[in-house]
């Protein structure tokens, strides 16, 4: 990147460097380019870097290194963007001398008109159908897994507390959960016809399926400052949303 920057003519010199992360190397590259060109640097945080347990390293040494790098990025930036107000407040708590630098700009959505029409056409499907299908779109990984939901449904099923001919779960996207308990619960639900796991689809197809879903699922436990980006697309779809999480940004 720096070799390419060195080849720029004076007319190609940027007025500003805007870098977004993660990956966090993007912010470090942006910081270096802004220093090279002697122009302002804007750091955009789409997630927490070091304040969230999901991003903690196993080594205390690496954690301290990440803390120093984040502090250096925020210190050198002309402005720092957080994608939730909760994350902005975390920054203010850590870097009180840099208060004026931090602003909140949330994520958004680009929802196709055809998908919005699908949403309008299926507005009453939740009440008309005999089967309720709860859909999750996107990757399932880390602490964003459905083990608590699977466990609850398994217990209800075992205790015969719910007419299970009426409920289905559908996950569309990559499945990166490997813990034995969640996999065993998922297999059990699949065998009972209560769960489907499907591969990823194109973004346009995803939006159309989202808009025609009966209910949409968000998994966001153990983080007060993160919001899954798909939340905004969920809202745009106009469908009912179920959140498994805790008090916070989501």
CSV table of C-alpha atoms in Angstrom, one decimal:
chain,number,residue,atom,x,y,z
A,1,UNK,CA,0.0,0.0,0.0
A,2,UNK,CA,2.8,2.4,0.9
A,3,UNK,CA,4.6,1.7,-2.4
A,4,UNK,CA,1.5,2.5,-4.3
A,5,UNK,CA,1.0,5.7,-2.3
A,6,UNK,CA,4.6,6.7,-3.1
A,7,UNK,CA,3.8,6.6,-6.8
A,8,UNK,CA,1.0,9.2,-6.5
A,9,UNK,CA,1.4,12.4,-8.3
A,10,UNK,CA,0.7,15.7,-6.5
A,11,UNK,CA,-2.7,15.8,-8.2
A,12,UNK,CA,-3.6,12.4,-6.8
A,13,UNK,CA,-2.8,13.3,-3.2
A,14,UNK,CA,-6.0,12.7,-1.1
A,15,UNK,CA,-7.6,15.4,1.0
A,16,UNK,CA,-8.5,12.9,3.7
A,17,UNK,CA,-7.9,9.3,4.7
A,18,UNK,CA,-11.1,7.4,5.8
A,19,UNK,CA,-10.3,3.9,7.2
A,20,UNK,CA,-12.8,1.4,8.6
A,21,UNK,CA,-12.3,-1.7,10.8
A,22,UNK,CA,-12.4,-4.6,11.4
A,23,UNK,CA,-10.2,-5.9,10.2
A,24,UNK,CA,-8.2,-3.6,12.5
A,25,UNK,CA,-5.2,-3.6,10.1
A,26,UNK,CA,-7.4,-1.3,8.0
A,27,UNK,CA,-7.2,1.4,10.7
A,28,UNK,CA,-3.5,1.0,11.0
A,29,UNK,CA,-3.0,1.3,7.3
A,30,UNK,CA,-5.2,4.4,7.2
A,31,UNK,CA,-3.2,5.9,10.1
A,32,UNK,CA,0.0,5.3,8.2
A,33,UNK,CA,-1.3,6.7,4.9
A,34,UNK,CA,-2.6,9.9,6.6
A,35,UNK,CA,0.8,10.4,8.2
A,36,UNK,CA,2.6,9.9,4.9
A,37,UNK,CA,0.3,12.3,3.0
A,38,UNK,CA,0.1,14.7,5.9
A,39,UNK,CA,-3.7,14.8,5.7
A,40,UNK,CA,-6.5,14.3,8.3
A,41,UNK,CA,-7.4,10.7,9.3
A,42,UNK,CA,-10.9,9.5,10.1
A,43,UNK,CA,-11.2,6.1,12.0
A,44,UNK,CA,-14.5,4.3,11.6
A,45,UNK,CA,-15.2,1.5,14.1
A,46,UNK,CA,-17.9,-0.9,12.9
A,47,UNK,CA,-17.4,-3.0,16.1
A,48,UNK,CA,-15.5,-2.7,19.3
A,49,UNK,CA,-11.8,-3.5,18.9
A,50,UNK,CA,-10.7,-4.3,22.5
A,51,UNK,CA,-13.7,-3.6,24.8
A,52,UNK,CA,-15.6,-6.7,23.8
A,53,UNK,CA,-14.7,-10.2,25.1
A,54,UNK,CA,-15.2,-11.6,21.6
A,55,UNK,CA,-12.1,-9.8,20.4
A,56,UNK,CA,-9.8,-10.6,23.3
A,57,UNK,CA,-6.6,-12.5,22.6
A,58,UNK,CA,-5.5,-15.4,24.6
A,59,UNK,CA,-2.3,-13.7,25.5
A,60,UNK,CA,-2.3,-10.7,27.9
A,61,UNK,CA,0.7,-9.4,26.0
A,62,UNK,CA,-1.3,-9.3,22.7
A,63,UNK,CA,-4.2,-7.6,24.5
A,64,UNK,CA,-1.9,-4.9,25.8
A,65,UNK,CA,-0.5,-4.4,22.3
A,66,UNK,CA,-4.0,-4.1,20.9
A,67,UNK,CA,-4.9,-1.5,23.6
A,68,UNK,CA,-1.9,0.6,22.7
A,69,UNK,CA,-2.7,0.4,18.9
A,70,UNK,CA,-6.3,1.4,19.5
A,71,UNK,CA,-5.2,4.3,21.7
A,72,UNK,CA,-2.7,5.4,19.0
A,73,UNK,CA,-5.3,5.3,16.3
A,74,UNK,CA,-7.8,7.3,18.3
A,75,UNK,CA,-5.1,9.8,19.3
A,76,UNK,CA,-3.9,10.4,15.7
A,77,UNK,CA,-7.4,10.6,14.2
A,78,UNK,CA,-9.1,13.9,13.4
A,79,UNK,CA,-12.4,12.1,14.1
A,80,UNK,CA,-13.5,8.7,15.4
A,81,UNK,CA,-16.8,7.2,14.3
A,82,UNK,CA,-18.6,4.6,16.4
A,83,UNK,CA,-21.5,2.6,15.0
A,84,UNK,CA,-23.5,2.6,18.2
A,85,UNK,CA,-23.9,5.3,20.9
A,86,UNK,CA,-23.0,2.7,23.5
A,87,UNK,CA,-19.6,2.2,21.8
A,88,UNK,CA,-19.1,6.0,21.6
A,89,UNK,CA,-19.7,6.2,25.4
A,90,UNK,CA,-17.1,3.4,25.9
A,91,UNK,CA,-14.6,5.5,24.0
A,92,UNK,CA,-15.4,8.6,26.0
A,93,UNK,CA,-14.8,6.6,29.2
A,94,UNK,CA,-11.4,5.4,28.0
A,95,UNK,CA,-10.1,8.5,26.2
A,96,UNK,CA,-11.6,11.5,28.1
A,97,UNK,CA,-9.0,13.9,26.7
A,98,UNK,CA,-10.3,13.2,23.2
A,99,UNK,CA,-13.9,13.8,23.8
A,100,UNK,CA,-14.6,16.0,20.8
A,101,UNK,CA,-13.3,13.4,18.4
A,102,UNK,CA,-16.0,10.8,18.9
A,103,UNK,CA,-19.3,10.7,17.0
A,104,UNK,CA,-21.9,8.1,16.4
A,105,UNK,CA,-23.0,7.1,12.9
A,106,UNK,CA,-25.1,4.0,12.9
A,107,UNK,CA,-25.2,1.3,10.2
A,108,UNK,CA,-28.0,1.5,7.6
A,109,UNK,CA,-29.6,-0.5,4.8
A,110,UNK,CA,-30.0,-0.7,1.1
A,111,UNK,CA,-33.2,-2.6,0.7
A,112,UNK,CA,-34.4,-3.4,-2.9
A,113,UNK,CA,-37.8,-2.2,-3.9
A,114,UNK,CA,-38.8,-5.7,-5.0
A,115,UNK,CA,-38.1,-7.0,-1.5
A,116,UNK,CA,-40.2,-4.2,0.1
A,117,UNK,CA,-43.0,-5.3,-2.1
A,118,UNK,CA,-42.6,-8.8,-0.9
A,119,UNK,CA,-42.8,-7.5,2.7
A,120,UNK,CA,-46.1,-5.7,1.9
A,121,UNK,CA,-47.6,-8.8,0.2
A,122,UNK,CA,-46.8,-11.0,3.2
A,123,UNK,CA,-47.8,-8.5,5.9
A,124,UNK,CA,-50.5,-10.8,7.4
A,125,UNK,CA,-48.8,-14.2,6.8
A,126,UNK,CA,-47.8,-14.5,10.5
A,127,UNK,CA,-51.5,-14.6,11.6
A,128,UNK,CA,-52.8,-16.6,8.6
A,129,UNK,CA,-50.4,-19.5,8.6
A,130,UNK,CA,-50.8,-22.6,10.8
A,131,UNK,CA,-47.0,-22.9,11.0
A,132,UNK,CA,-44.7,-20.2,12.5
A,133,UNK,CA,-41.3,-20.1,10.9
A,134,UNK,CA,-38.6,-18.0,12.7
A,135,UNK,CA,-35.7,-17.2,10.3
A,136,UNK,CA,-32.1,-16.2,11.0
A,137,UNK,CA,-30.0,-14.8,8.1
A,138,UNK,CA,-26.2,-14.5,8.2
A,139,UNK,CA,-23.3,-16.3,9.8
A,140,UNK,CA,-23.7,-18.1,13.2
A,141,UNK,CA,-20.4,-18.0,15.0
A,142,UNK,CA,-18.7,-17.4,18.4
A,143,UNK,CA,-21.1,-16.3,21.1
A,144,UNK,CA,-23.7,-15.7,18.4
A,145,UNK,CA,-25.1,-19.2,18.6
A,146,UNK,CA,-28.6,-20.4,19.2
A,147,UNK,CA,-27.8,-22.9,22.0
A,148,UNK,CA,-30.2,-21.2,24.5
A,149,UNK,CA,-33.0,-21.2,21.9
A,150,UNK,CA,-32.4,-24.8,20.9
A,151,UNK,CA,-32.3,-25.8,24.6
A,152,UNK,CA,-35.6,-24.1,25.3
A,153,UNK,CA,-37.3,-25.6,22.3
A,154,UNK,CA,-36.0,-29.0,23.2
A,155,UNK,CA,-37.3,-28.7,26.8
A,156,UNK,CA,-40.7,-27.5,25.6
A,157,UNK,CA,-40.9,-30.3,23.1
A,158,UNK,CA,-39.9,-32.9,25.8
A,159,UNK,CA,-42.5,-31.5,28.2
A,160,UNK,CA,-45.2,-31.3,25.5
A,161,UNK,CA,-45.9,-27.7,26.3
A,162,UNK,CA,-46.3,-26.4,22.8
A,163,UNK,CA,-48.1,-27.6,19.6
A,164,UNK,CA,-44.9,-28.3,17.8
A,165,UNK,CA,-46.6,-28.8,14.5
A,166,UNK,CA,-46.8,-25.0,14.4
A,167,UNK,CA,-43.2,-23.9,14.9
A,168,UNK,CA,-40.0,-24.1,12.7
A,169,UNK,CA,-36.5,-22.6,12.8
A,170,UNK,CA,-34.6,-21.8,9.7
A,171,UNK,CA,-31.0,-20.6,9.5
A,172,UNK,CA,-29.7,-19.3,6.2
A,173,UNK,CA,-25.9,-18.6,6.1
A,174,UNK,CA,-22.6,-20.1,7.2
A,175,UNK,CA,-22.6,-22.2,10.3
A,176,UNK,CA,-19.4,-21.9,12.2
A,177,UNK,CA,-20.5,-23.3,15.6
A,178,UNK,CA,-18.6,-26.5,16.5
A,179,UNK,CA,-19.3,-27.0,20.2
A,180,UNK,CA,-20.8,-30.5,20.9
A,181,UNK,CA,-23.8,-29.3,22.9
A,182,UNK,CA,-25.1,-27.0,20.2
A,183,UNK,CA,-24.5,-29.5,17.4
A,184,UNK,CA,-26.3,-32.2,19.3
A,185,UNK,CA,-29.3,-30.0,20.0
A,186,UNK,CA,-29.4,-28.9,16.3
A,187,UNK,CA,-29.2,-32.5,15.1
A,188,UNK,CA,-32.1,-33.4,17.4
A,189,UNK,CA,-34.3,-30.5,16.2
A,190,UNK,CA,-33.5,-31.4,12.6
A,191,UNK,CA,-34.5,-35.0,13.1
A,192,UNK,CA,-37.8,-33.7,14.5
A,193,UNK,CA,-38.4,-31.5,11.5
A,194,UNK,CA,-38.1,-28.3,13.6
A,195,UNK,CA,-34.9,-26.9,12.2
A,196,UNK,CA,-33.4,-26.3,8.8
A,197,UNK,CA,-29.9,-25.1,8.1
A,198,UNK,CA,-29.3,-23.8,4.6
A,199,UNK,CA,-26.2,-22.4,2.8
A,200,UNK,CA,-25.7,-18.7,2.1
A,201,UNK,CA,-27.6,-17.0,-0.7
A,202,UNK,CA,-26.9,-13.8,-2.6
A,203,UNK,CA,-27.6,-10.5,-0.9
A,204,UNK,CA,-30.5,-9.7,-3.1
A,205,UNK,CA,-32.1,-13.1,-2.6
A,206,UNK,CA,-31.4,-12.8,1.1
A,207,UNK,CA,-33.3,-9.5,1.2
A,208,UNK,CA,-36.3,-11.0,-0.6
A,209,UNK,CA,-36.4,-14.0,1.7
A,210,UNK,CA,-36.1,-11.7,4.7
A,211,UNK,CA,-39.0,-9.5,3.6
A,212,UNK,CA,-41.3,-12.6,3.2
A,213,UNK,CA,-40.3,-14.2,6.5
A,214,UNK,CA,-42.9,-14.6,9.3
A,215,UNK,CA,-40.4,-13.6,12.0
A,216,UNK,CA,-36.7,-12.7,12.1
A,217,UNK,CA,-34.2,-13.8,14.7
A,218,UNK,CA,-31.2,-11.8,16.1
A,219,UNK,CA,-28.6,-13.4,18.2
A,220,UNK,CA,-26.6,-10.8,20.2
A,221,UNK,CA,-25.6,-12.0,23.7
A,222,UNK,CA,-22.8,-10.7,26.0
A,223,UNK,CA,-22.3,-7.4,24.4
A,224,UNK,CA,-23.9,-4.1,25.2
A,225,UNK,CA,-22.2,-2.1,22.5
A,226,UNK,CA,-22.6,-4.2,19.3
A,227,UNK,CA,-25.5,-4.3,16.8
A,228,UNK,CA,-25.5,-6.9,14.1
A,229,UNK,CA,-25.5,-5.1,10.8
A,230,UNK,CA,-28.5,-7.1,9.5
A,231,UNK,CA,-30.6,-5.6,12.3
A,232,UNK,CA,-31.2,-2.5,10.1
A,233,UNK,CA,-32.2,-4.6,7.1
A,234,UNK,CA,-34.5,-6.6,9.4
A,235,UNK,CA,-36.2,-3.3,10.5
A,236,UNK,CA,-36.5,-2.2,6.8
A,237,UNK,CA,-38.2,-5.4,6.0
A,238,UNK,CA,-41.1,-4.6,8.3
A,239,UNK,CA,-41.2,-8.2,9.7
A,240,UNK,CA,-41.5,-9.1,13.4
A,241,UNK,CA,-38.1,-9.4,15.1
A,242,UNK,CA,-37.1,-11.6,18.0
A,243,UNK,CA,-33.9,-10.7,19.8
A,244,UNK,CA,-31.9,-13.2,22.0
A,245,UNK,CA,-29.6,-10.8,23.8
A,246,UNK,CA,-29.3,-8.4,26.7
A,247,UNK,CA,-29.8,-4.7,27.5
A,248,UNK,CA,-27.7,-2.6,25.2
A,249,UNK,CA,-27.3,-1.3,21.7
A,250,UNK,CA,-29.1,-4.1,20.0
